[in-house]
């Protein structure tokens, strides 16, 4: 049981808030030129070759990211757990952490987002669609996700993310090879032609158990749904529990052929 007193916790929170404010002030004045698509593609291709080895480590990849892109780096986080941003923040403190606020999240996911922002050295950036759920319902009919999940994902995830990524040079995702056949060949670094920036997968070789081990060892926040049968968490209407031993992503868009939201394809 924690022995930290309320006064100590308040003091810690005050220090955390002051550090965040100092980072945000620095970020405001950050003015380096964004490299061109050609420059970024060359960097991605060179790194893809350099890191294409079974000996490559997460540490090597993230050291390169911090030195090469610094504050032009963004991390994508679904708030299933905060392991990916926690790992990245060891190299890029207060890294921008993009949360796709689709309007369809589980209450547990929104609670995880709040807890992460309050306690971790990260800068949460809420990425929102142009239309609220009510506006989308009026334009396309209610429950678009049940009729055309590809369109719903495009409007609520892919397009808002693409708009946001335009200000960065590199984005970091938590895609792992063990997540299923569609992700078995995930490289450490690749050129993301669709979004025009470098894409990095520093947990590519990790297993689900290694993610949980890291969370335990470093006291990282994990969405309570993970321990309740949801190893992969997306929007509430498109995510169901999976049985032990089942493909971790079998609970996403169950009943549809769709297996990816379009962010990684
Ligand atoms: Fe819509 Fe479902 Fe995609 Fe969320 S996961 S954006 S609800 S189709």
JSON list of C-alpha atoms in Angstrom, two decimals, residues 27-237:
[
{"chain": "A", "resi": 27, "resn": "UNK", "atom": "CA", "xyz": [6.99, 24.25, -27.35]},
{"chain": "A", "resi": 28, "resn": "UNK", "atom": "CA", "xyz": [5.23, 27.53, -28.22]},
{"chain": "A", "resi": 29, "resn": "UNK", "atom": "CA", "xyz": [8.54, 29.03, -29.33]},
{"chain": "A", "resi": 30, "resn": "UNK", "atom": "CA", "xyz": [9.71, 25.96, -31.25]},
{"chain": "A", "resi": 31, "resn": "UNK", "atom": "CA", "xyz": [10.32, 27.15, -34.79]},
{"chain": "A", "resi": 32, "resn": "UNK", "atom": "CA", "xyz": [12.51, 24.74, -36.73]},
{"chain": "A", "resi": 33, "resn": "UNK", "atom": "CA", "xyz": [11.57, 24.25, -40.36]},
{"chain": "A", "resi": 34, "resn": "UNK", "atom": "CA", "xyz": [9.62, 21.07, -41.09]},
{"chain": "A", "resi": 35, "resn": "UNK", "atom": "CA", "xyz": [11.72, 18.95, -43.47]},
{"chain": "A", "resi": 36, "resn": "UNK", "atom": "CA", "xyz": [10.32, 18.36, -46.95]},
{"chain": "A", "resi": 37, "resn": "UNK", "atom": "CA", "xyz": [8.67, 15.06, -47.90]},
{"chain": "A", "resi": 38, "resn": "UNK", "atom": "CA", "xyz": [11.75, 14.14, -49.97]},
{"chain": "A", "resi": 39, "resn": "UNK", "atom": "CA", "xyz": [14.08, 14.74, -47.01]},
{"chain": "A", "resi": 40, "resn": "UNK", "atom": "CA", "xyz": [11.85, 12.73, -44.69]},
{"chain": "A", "resi": 41, "resn": "UNK", "atom": "CA", "xyz": [11.50, 9.87, -47.15]},
{"chain": "A", "resi": 42, "resn": "UNK", "atom": "CA", "xyz": [15.31, 9.67, -47.51]},
{"chain": "A", "resi": 43, "resn": "UNK", "atom": "CA", "xyz": [15.68, 9.57, -43.71]},
{"chain": "A", "resi": 44, "resn": "UNK", "atom": "CA", "xyz": [13.03, 6.85, -43.43]},
{"chain": "A", "resi": 45, "resn": "UNK", "atom": "CA", "xyz": [14.56, 4.68, -46.13]},
{"chain": "A", "resi": 46, "resn": "UNK", "atom": "CA", "xyz": [18.05, 4.97, -44.68]},
{"chain": "A", "resi": 47, "resn": "UNK", "atom": "CA", "xyz": [16.76, 4.09, -41.19]},
{"chain": "A", "resi": 48, "resn": "UNK", "atom": "CA", "xyz": [14.66, 1.20, -42.50]},
{"chain": "A", "resi": 49, "resn": "UNK", "atom": "CA", "xyz": [17.84, -0.35, -43.94]},
{"chain": "A", "resi": 50, "resn": "UNK", "atom": "CA", "xyz": [19.92, 0.43, -40.86]},
{"chain": "A", "resi": 51, "resn": "UNK", "atom": "CA", "xyz": [17.41, -1.07, -38.40]},
{"chain": "A", "resi": 52, "resn": "UNK", "atom": "CA", "xyz": [16.45, -4.09, -40.51]},
{"chain": "A", "resi": 53, "resn": "UNK", "atom": "CA", "xyz": [18.22, -6.57, -38.24]},
{"chain": "A", "resi": 54, "resn": "UNK", "atom": "CA", "xyz": [17.11, -9.09, -35.61]},
{"chain": "A", "resi": 55, "resn": "UNK", "atom": "CA", "xyz": [19.54, -7.36, -33.21]},
{"chain": "A", "resi": 56, "resn": "UNK", "atom": "CA", "xyz": [17.82, -3.97, -33.40]},
{"chain": "A", "resi": 57, "resn": "UNK", "atom": "CA", "xyz": [16.50, -2.73, -30.06]},
{"chain": "A", "resi": 58, "resn": "UNK", "atom": "CA", "xyz": [13.80, -0.29, -29.01]},
{"chain": "A", "resi": 59, "resn": "UNK", "atom": "CA", "xyz": [16.50, 1.80, -27.35]},
{"chain": "A", "resi": 60, "resn": "UNK", "atom": "CA", "xyz": [18.51, 2.18, -30.60]},
{"chain": "A", "resi": 61, "resn": "UNK", "atom": "CA", "xyz": [15.42, 3.20, -32.56]},
{"chain": "A", "resi": 62, "resn": "UNK", "atom": "CA", "xyz": [14.20, 5.74, -30.00]},
{"chain": "A", "resi": 63, "resn": "UNK", "atom": "CA", "xyz": [17.64, 7.27, -29.49]},
{"chain": "A", "resi": 64, "resn": "UNK", "atom": "CA", "xyz": [17.69, 7.91, -33.24]},
{"chain": "A", "resi": 65, "resn": "UNK", "atom": "CA", "xyz": [14.16, 9.36, -33.09]},
{"chain": "A", "resi": 66, "resn": "UNK", "atom": "CA", "xyz": [15.03, 11.79, -30.28]},
{"chain": "A", "resi": 67, "resn": "UNK", "atom": "CA", "xyz": [18.21, 12.98, -32.02]},
{"chain": "A", "resi": 68, "resn": "UNK", "atom": "CA", "xyz": [16.62, 13.27, -35.46]},
{"chain": "A", "resi": 69, "resn": "UNK", "atom": "CA", "xyz": [13.11, 14.60, -34.85]},
{"chain": "A", "resi": 70, "resn": "UNK", "atom": "CA", "xyz": [12.88, 15.92, -31.25]},
{"chain": "A", "resi": 71, "resn": "UNK", "atom": "CA", "xyz": [9.68, 17.92, -30.78]},
{"chain": "A", "resi": 72, "resn": "UNK", "atom": "CA", "xyz": [8.57, 17.12, -34.34]},
{"chain": "A", "resi": 73, "resn": "UNK", "atom": "CA", "xyz": [7.67, 13.66, -33.01]},
{"chain": "A", "resi": 74, "resn": "UNK", "atom": "CA", "xyz": [4.15, 12.51, -32.15]},
{"chain": "A", "resi": 75, "resn": "UNK", "atom": "CA", "xyz": [3.02, 9.31, -30.47]},
{"chain": "A", "resi": 76, "resn": "UNK", "atom": "CA", "xyz": [-0.34, 7.70, -31.23]},
{"chain": "A", "resi": 77, "resn": "UNK", "atom": "CA", "xyz": [-2.06, 6.32, -28.16]},
{"chain": "A", "resi": 78, "resn": "UNK", "atom": "CA", "xyz": [-5.40, 4.48, -28.02]},
{"chain": "A", "resi": 79, "resn": "UNK", "atom": "CA", "xyz": [-5.35, 4.58, -24.20]},
{"chain": "A", "resi": 80, "resn": "UNK", "atom": "CA", "xyz": [-5.55, 0.80, -23.95]},
{"chain": "A", "resi": 81, "resn": "UNK", "atom": "CA", "xyz": [-2.42, 1.38, -21.92]},
{"chain": "A", "resi": 82, "resn": "UNK", "atom": "CA", "xyz": [0.17, 4.12, -21.67]},
{"chain": "A", "resi": 83, "resn": "UNK", "atom": "CA", "xyz": [3.18, 1.87, -22.24]},
{"chain": "A", "resi": 84, "resn": "UNK", "atom": "CA", "xyz": [4.11, 3.24, -25.68]},
{"chain": "A", "resi": 85, "resn": "UNK", "atom": "CA", "xyz": [4.14, 6.94, -24.65]},
{"chain": "A", "resi": 86, "resn": "UNK", "atom": "CA", "xyz": [5.89, 5.99, -21.38]},
{"chain": "A", "resi": 87, "resn": "UNK", "atom": "CA", "xyz": [8.66, 4.23, -23.32]},
{"chain": "A", "resi": 88, "resn": "UNK", "atom": "CA", "xyz": [8.98, 7.12, -25.81]},
{"chain": "A", "resi": 89, "resn": "UNK", "atom": "CA", "xyz": [8.99, 9.76, -23.05]},
{"chain": "A", "resi": 90, "resn": "UNK", "atom": "CA", "xyz": [12.19, 8.20, -21.67]},
{"chain": "A", "resi": 91, "resn": "UNK", "atom": "CA", "xyz": [13.85, 9.59, -24.83]},
{"chain": "A", "resi": 92, "resn": "UNK", "atom": "CA", "xyz": [11.54, 12.52, -25.74]},
{"chain": "A", "resi": 93, "resn": "UNK", "atom": "CA", "xyz": [10.12, 13.92, -22.47]},
{"chain": "A", "resi": 94, "resn": "UNK", "atom": "CA", "xyz": [6.66, 15.52, -22.76]},
{"chain": "A", "resi": 95, "resn": "UNK", "atom": "CA", "xyz": [6.28, 14.10, -26.26]},
{"chain": "A", "resi": 96, "resn": "UNK", "atom": "CA", "xyz": [3.03, 15.04, -28.02]},
{"chain": "A", "resi": 97, "resn": "UNK", "atom": "CA", "xyz": [0.66, 12.09, -27.51]},
{"chain": "A", "resi": 98, "resn": "UNK", "atom": "CA", "xyz": [-2.22, 11.97, -29.98]},
{"chain": "A", "resi": 99, "resn": "UNK", "atom": "CA", "xyz": [-5.53, 10.62, -28.72]},
{"chain": "A", "resi": 100, "resn": "UNK", "atom": "CA", "xyz": [-8.22, 10.05, -31.37]},
{"chain": "A", "resi": 101, "resn": "UNK", "atom": "CA", "xyz": [-11.23, 11.43, -29.58]},
{"chain": "A", "resi": 102, "resn": "UNK", "atom": "CA", "xyz": [-13.87, 9.82, -31.80]},
{"chain": "A", "resi": 103, "resn": "UNK", "atom": "CA", "xyz": [-16.83, 10.47, -29.52]},
{"chain": "A", "resi": 104, "resn": "UNK", "atom": "CA", "xyz": [-17.45, 6.73, -29.22]},
{"chain": "A", "resi": 105, "resn": "UNK", "atom": "CA", "xyz": [-15.00, 5.70, -26.49]},
{"chain": "A", "resi": 106, "resn": "UNK", "atom": "CA", "xyz": [-15.65, 3.55, -23.44]},
{"chain": "A", "resi": 107, "resn": "UNK", "atom": "CA", "xyz": [-15.85, 5.54, -20.19]},
{"chain": "A", "resi": 108, "resn": "UNK", "atom": "CA", "xyz": [-12.81, 3.53, -19.02]},
{"chain": "A", "resi": 109, "resn": "UNK", "atom": "CA", "xyz": [-10.78, 4.78, -22.00]},
{"chain": "A", "resi": 110, "resn": "UNK", "atom": "CA", "xyz": [-11.66, 8.42, -21.30]},
{"chain": "A", "resi": 111, "resn": "UNK", "atom": "CA", "xyz": [-10.77, 7.87, -17.64]},
{"chain": "A", "resi": 112, "resn": "UNK", "atom": "CA", "xyz": [-7.41, 6.40, -18.68]},
{"chain": "A", "resi": 113, "resn": "UNK", "atom": "CA", "xyz": [-6.75, 9.45, -20.86]},
{"chain": "A", "resi": 114, "resn": "UNK", "atom": "CA", "xyz": [-7.44, 11.77, -17.91]},
{"chain": "A", "resi": 115, "resn": "UNK", "atom": "CA", "xyz": [-5.22, 9.78, -15.55]},
{"chain": "A", "resi": 116, "resn": "UNK", "atom": "CA", "xyz": [-2.38, 9.72, -18.07]},
{"chain": "A", "resi": 117, "resn": "UNK", "atom": "CA", "xyz": [-2.52, 13.48, -18.60]},
{"chain": "A", "resi": 118, "resn": "UNK", "atom": "CA", "xyz": [-2.53, 14.18, -14.86]},
{"chain": "A", "resi": 119, "resn": "UNK", "atom": "CA", "xyz": [0.37, 11.95, -13.94]},
{"chain": "A", "resi": 120, "resn": "UNK", "atom": "CA", "xyz": [2.73, 11.35, -16.87]},
{"chain": "A", "resi": 121, "resn": "UNK", "atom": "CA", "xyz": [5.37, 13.51, -18.59]},
{"chain": "A", "resi": 122, "resn": "UNK", "atom": "CA", "xyz": [3.34, 13.63, -21.80]},
{"chain": "A", "resi": 123, "resn": "UNK", "atom": "CA", "xyz": [1.49, 16.30, -23.74]},
{"chain": "A", "resi": 124, "resn": "UNK", "atom": "CA", "xyz": [-1.92, 14.93, -24.67]},
{"chain": "A", "resi": 125, "resn": "UNK", "atom": "CA", "xyz": [-3.28, 16.26, -27.98]},
{"chain": "A", "resi": 126, "resn": "UNK", "atom": "CA", "xyz": [-6.95, 15.43, -28.58]},
{"chain": "A", "resi": 127, "resn": "UNK", "atom": "CA", "xyz": [-7.50, 14.75, -32.27]},
{"chain": "A", "resi": 128, "resn": "UNK", "atom": "CA", "xyz": [-11.16, 15.36, -33.11]},
{"chain": "A", "resi": 129, "resn": "UNK", "atom": "CA", "xyz": [-13.29, 14.84, -36.23]},
{"chain": "A", "resi": 130, "resn": "UNK", "atom": "CA", "xyz": [-14.83, 17.83, -37.97]},
{"chain": "A", "resi": 131, "resn": "UNK", "atom": "CA", "xyz": [-18.32, 16.63, -37.05]},
{"chain": "A", "resi": 132, "resn": "UNK", "atom": "CA", "xyz": [-19.68, 15.67, -33.63]},
{"chain": "A", "resi": 133, "resn": "UNK", "atom": "CA", "xyz": [-21.47, 12.31, -33.44]},
{"chain": "A", "resi": 134, "resn": "UNK", "atom": "CA", "xyz": [-24.83, 14.15, -33.60]},
{"chain": "A", "resi": 135, "resn": "UNK", "atom": "CA", "xyz": [-23.74, 16.08, -36.71]},
{"chain": "A", "resi": 136, "resn": "UNK", "atom": "CA", "xyz": [-22.51, 12.88, -38.36]},
{"chain": "A", "resi": 137, "resn": "UNK", "atom": "CA", "xyz": [-25.83, 11.17, -37.53]},
{"chain": "A", "resi": 138, "resn": "UNK", "atom": "CA", "xyz": [-27.69, 14.05, -39.18]},
{"chain": "A", "resi": 139, "resn": "UNK", "atom": "CA", "xyz": [-25.50, 13.92, -42.30]},
{"chain": "A", "resi": 140, "resn": "UNK", "atom": "CA", "xyz": [-25.16, 10.14, -42.75]},
{"chain": "A", "resi": 141, "resn": "UNK", "atom": "CA", "xyz": [-27.91, 8.60, -40.61]},
{"chain": "A", "resi": 142, "resn": "UNK", "atom": "CA", "xyz": [-27.57, 7.15, -37.11]},
{"chain": "A", "resi": 143, "resn": "UNK", "atom": "CA", "xyz": [-24.99, 4.49, -36.28]},
{"chain": "A", "resi": 144, "resn": "UNK", "atom": "CA", "xyz": [-22.87, 4.80, -39.42]},
{"chain": "A", "resi": 145, "resn": "UNK", "atom": "CA", "xyz": [-20.43, 2.37, -37.77]},
{"chain": "A", "resi": 146, "resn": "UNK", "atom": "CA", "xyz": [-23.02, -0.42, -38.09]},
{"chain": "A", "resi": 147, "resn": "UNK", "atom": "CA", "xyz": [-23.56, 0.14, -41.84]},
{"chain": "A", "resi": 148, "resn": "UNK", "atom": "CA", "xyz": [-20.29, 1.49, -43.18]},
{"chain": "A", "resi": 149, "resn": "UNK", "atom": "CA", "xyz": [-17.50, 1.25, -40.60]},
{"chain": "A", "resi": 150, "resn": "UNK", "atom": "CA", "xyz": [-14.88, 2.09, -43.24]},
{"chain": "A", "resi": 151, "resn": "UNK", "atom": "CA", "xyz": [-16.50, 5.49, -43.84]},
{"chain": "A", "resi": 152, "resn": "UNK", "atom": "CA", "xyz": [-17.04, 6.05, -40.11]},
{"chain": "A", "resi": 153, "resn": "UNK", "atom": "CA", "xyz": [-13.35, 5.31, -39.39]},
{"chain": "A", "resi": 154, "resn": "UNK", "atom": "CA", "xyz": [-12.28, 7.55, -42.24]},
{"chain": "A", "resi": 155, "resn": "UNK", "atom": "CA", "xyz": [-14.33, 10.48, -40.92]},
{"chain": "A", "resi": 156, "resn": "UNK", "atom": "CA", "xyz": [-13.59, 10.01, -37.23]},
{"chain": "A", "resi": 157, "resn": "UNK", "atom": "CA", "xyz": [-10.03, 8.66, -37.23]},
{"chain": "A", "resi": 158, "resn": "UNK", "atom": "CA", "xyz": [-8.09, 8.68, -40.48]},
{"chain": "A", "resi": 159, "resn": "UNK", "atom": "CA", "xyz": [-8.86, 12.19, -41.79]},
{"chain": "A", "resi": 160, "resn": "UNK", "atom": "CA", "xyz": [-8.46, 13.97, -38.42]},
{"chain": "A", "resi": 161, "resn": "UNK", "atom": "CA", "xyz": [-5.17, 12.14, -37.83]},
{"chain": "A", "resi": 162, "resn": "UNK", "atom": "CA", "xyz": [-3.84, 13.00, -41.29]},
{"chain": "A", "resi": 163, "resn": "UNK", "atom": "CA", "xyz": [-4.65, 16.69, -40.71]},
{"chain": "A", "resi": 164, "resn": "UNK", "atom": "CA", "xyz": [-2.87, 16.64, -37.35]},
{"chain": "A", "resi": 165, "resn": "UNK", "atom": "CA", "xyz": [0.19, 14.73, -38.53]},
{"chain": "A", "resi": 166, "resn": "UNK", "atom": "CA", "xyz": [0.94, 17.44, -41.12]},
{"chain": "A", "resi": 167, "resn": "UNK", "atom": "CA", "xyz": [2.77, 19.45, -38.43]},
{"chain": "A", "resi": 168, "resn": "UNK", "atom": "CA", "xyz": [5.10, 16.59, -37.42]},
{"chain": "A", "resi": 169, "resn": "UNK", "atom": "CA", "xyz": [8.00, 14.80, -39.11]},
{"chain": "A", "resi": 170, "resn": "UNK", "atom": "CA", "xyz": [7.65, 11.42, -37.42]},
{"chain": "A", "resi": 171, "resn": "UNK", "atom": "CA", "xyz": [4.88, 9.50, -35.73]},
{"chain": "A", "resi": 172, "resn": "UNK", "atom": "CA", "xyz": [5.26, 6.60, -33.41]},
{"chain": "A", "resi": 173, "resn": "UNK", "atom": "CA", "xyz": [2.74, 3.82, -33.14]},
{"chain": "A", "resi": 174, "resn": "UNK", "atom": "CA", "xyz": [2.35, 0.83, -30.83]},
{"chain": "A", "resi": 175, "resn": "UNK", "atom": "CA", "xyz": [1.85, -1.70, -33.66]},
{"chain": "A", "resi": 176, "resn": "UNK", "atom": "CA", "xyz": [3.36, -5.08, -32.72]},
{"chain": "A", "resi": 177, "resn": "UNK", "atom": "CA", "xyz": [4.06, -8.12, -34.87]},
{"chain": "A", "resi": 178, "resn": "UNK", "atom": "CA", "xyz": [2.33, -10.42, -32.40]},
{"chain": "A", "resi": 179, "resn": "UNK", "atom": "CA", "xyz": [-1.04, -8.66, -32.80]},
{"chain": "A", "resi": 180, "resn": "UNK", "atom": "CA", "xyz": [-2.12, -10.86, -35.68]},
{"chain": "A", "resi": 181, "resn": "UNK", "atom": "CA", "xyz": [-1.37, -11.87, -39.27]},
{"chain": "A", "resi": 182, "resn": "UNK", "atom": "CA", "xyz": [-2.04, -8.38, -40.66]},
{"chain": "A", "resi": 183, "resn": "UNK", "atom": "CA", "xyz": [0.78, -7.00, -38.50]},
{"chain": "A", "resi": 184, "resn": "UNK", "atom": "CA", "xyz": [3.31, -9.85, -38.64]},
{"chain": "A", "resi": 185, "resn": "UNK", "atom": "CA", "xyz": [5.75, -7.96, -40.93]},
{"chain": "A", "resi": 186, "resn": "UNK", "atom": "CA", "xyz": [5.73, -4.63, -39.10]},
{"chain": "A", "resi": 187, "resn": "UNK", "atom": "CA", "xyz": [9.12, -2.88, -39.65]},
{"chain": "A", "resi": 188, "resn": "UNK", "atom": "CA", "xyz": [10.89, -0.72, -37.02]},
{"chain": "A", "resi": 189, "resn": "UNK", "atom": "CA", "xyz": [10.90, 2.30, -39.32]},
{"chain": "A", "resi": 190, "resn": "UNK", "atom": "CA", "xyz": [9.08, 2.94, -42.57]},
{"chain": "A", "resi": 191, "resn": "UNK", "atom": "CA", "xyz": [8.06, 5.75, -44.92]},
{"chain": "A", "resi": 192, "resn": "UNK", "atom": "CA", "xyz": [4.38, 6.60, -44.48]},
{"chain": "A", "resi": 193, "resn": "UNK", "atom": "CA", "xyz": [3.53, 7.80, -47.99]},
{"chain": "A", "resi": 194, "resn": "UNK", "atom": "CA", "xyz": [-0.12, 8.39, -47.16]},
{"chain": "A", "resi": 195, "resn": "UNK", "atom": "CA", "xyz": [0.66, 10.90, -44.41]},
{"chain": "A", "resi": 196, "resn": "UNK", "atom": "CA", "xyz": [4.01, 12.11, -45.79]},
{"chain": "A", "resi": 197, "resn": "UNK", "atom": "CA", "xyz": [6.15, 11.44, -42.73]},
{"chain": "A", "resi": 198, "resn": "UNK", "atom": "CA", "xyz": [8.34, 8.84, -41.06]},
{"chain": "A", "resi": 199, "resn": "UNK", "atom": "CA", "xyz": [6.52, 6.11, -39.16]},
{"chain": "A", "resi": 200, "resn": "UNK", "atom": "CA", "xyz": [8.22, 4.31, -36.29]},
{"chain": "A", "resi": 201, "resn": "UNK", "atom": "CA", "xyz": [7.09, 1.15, -34.50]},
{"chain": "A", "resi": 202, "resn": "UNK", "atom": "CA", "xyz": [9.44, 0.87, -31.48]},
{"chain": "A", "resi": 203, "resn": "UNK", "atom": "CA", "xyz": [7.44, -1.98, -29.90]},
{"chain": "A", "resi": 204, "resn": "UNK", "atom": "CA", "xyz": [7.38, -4.02, -33.13]},
{"chain": "A", "resi": 205, "resn": "UNK", "atom": "CA", "xyz": [9.14, -7.01, -31.56]},
{"chain": "A", "resi": 206, "resn": "UNK", "atom": "CA", "xyz": [7.38, -6.87, -28.17]},
{"chain": "A", "resi": 207, "resn": "UNK", "atom": "CA", "xyz": [4.78, -9.42, -27.09]},
{"chain": "A", "resi": 208, "resn": "UNK", "atom": "CA", "xyz": [1.54, -8.59, -25.28]},
{"chain": "A", "resi": 209, "resn": "UNK", "atom": "CA", "xyz": [3.04, -10.07, -22.09]},
{"chain": "A", "resi": 210, "resn": "UNK", "atom": "CA", "xyz": [6.12, -7.84, -22.41]},
{"chain": "A", "resi": 211, "resn": "UNK", "atom": "CA", "xyz": [3.85, -4.80, -22.61]},
{"chain": "A", "resi": 212, "resn": "UNK", "atom": "CA", "xyz": [2.06, -5.88, -19.43]},
{"chain": "A", "resi": 213, "resn": "UNK", "atom": "CA", "xyz": [5.40, -6.63, -17.72]},
{"chain": "A", "resi": 214, "resn": "UNK", "atom": "CA", "xyz": [6.68, -3.13, -18.58]},
{"chain": "A", "resi": 215, "resn": "UNK", "atom": "CA", "xyz": [3.46, -1.61, -17.25]},
{"chain": "A", "resi": 216, "resn": "UNK", "atom": "CA", "xyz": [3.82, -3.53, -13.98]},
{"chain": "A", "resi": 217, "resn": "UNK", "atom": "CA", "xyz": [7.54, -2.80, -13.52]},
{"chain": "A", "resi": 218, "resn": "UNK", "atom": "CA", "xyz": [7.17, 0.93, -14.30]},
{"chain": "A", "resi": 219, "resn": "UNK", "atom": "CA", "xyz": [3.78, 1.43, -12.68]},
{"chain": "A", "resi": 220, "resn": "UNK", "atom": "CA", "xyz": [2.27, 2.56, -16.00]},
{"chain": "A", "resi": 221, "resn": "UNK", "atom": "CA", "xyz": [-1.46, 3.21, -16.26]},
{"chain": "A", "resi": 222, "resn": "UNK", "atom": "CA", "xyz": [-3.43, 0.45, -18.01]},
{"chain": "A", "resi": 223, "resn": "UNK", "atom": "CA", "xyz": [-7.05, 0.73, -19.11]},
{"chain": "A", "resi": 224, "resn": "UNK", "atom": "CA", "xyz": [-9.08, -1.49, -16.72]},
{"chain": "A", "resi": 225, "resn": "UNK", "atom": "CA", "xyz": [-10.77, -3.10, -19.74]},
{"chain": "A", "resi": 226, "resn": "UNK", "atom": "CA", "xyz": [-7.49, -4.84, -20.66]},
{"chain": "A", "resi": 227, "resn": "UNK", "atom": "CA", "xyz": [-7.86, -7.07, -17.61]},
{"chain": "A", "resi": 228, "resn": "UNK", "atom": "CA", "xyz": [-11.51, -7.64, -18.42]},
{"chain": "A", "resi": 229, "resn": "UNK", "atom": "CA", "xyz": [-11.11, -9.46, -21.75]},
{"chain": "A", "resi": 230, "resn": "UNK", "atom": "CA", "xyz": [-10.25, -6.55, -24.06]},
{"chain": "A", "resi": 231, "resn": "UNK", "atom": "CA", "xyz": [-6.61, -6.90, -25.18]},
{"chain": "A", "resi": 232, "resn": "UNK", "atom": "CA", "xyz": [-7.31, -4.52, -28.09]},
{"chain": "A", "resi": 233, "resn": "UNK", "atom": "CA", "xyz": [-9.56, -1.53, -27.41]},
{"chain": "A", "resi": 234, "resn": "UNK", "atom": "CA", "xyz": [-11.18, 0.78, -29.92]},
{"chain": "A", "resi": 235, "resn": "UNK", "atom": "CA", "xyz": [-14.54, 2.52, -30.03]},
{"chain": "A", "resi": 236, "resn": "UNK", "atom": "CA", "xyz": [-17.28, 1.05, -27.83]},
{"chain": "A", "resi": 237, "resn": "UNK", "atom": "CA", "xyz": [-19.68, -0.01, -30.64]}
]
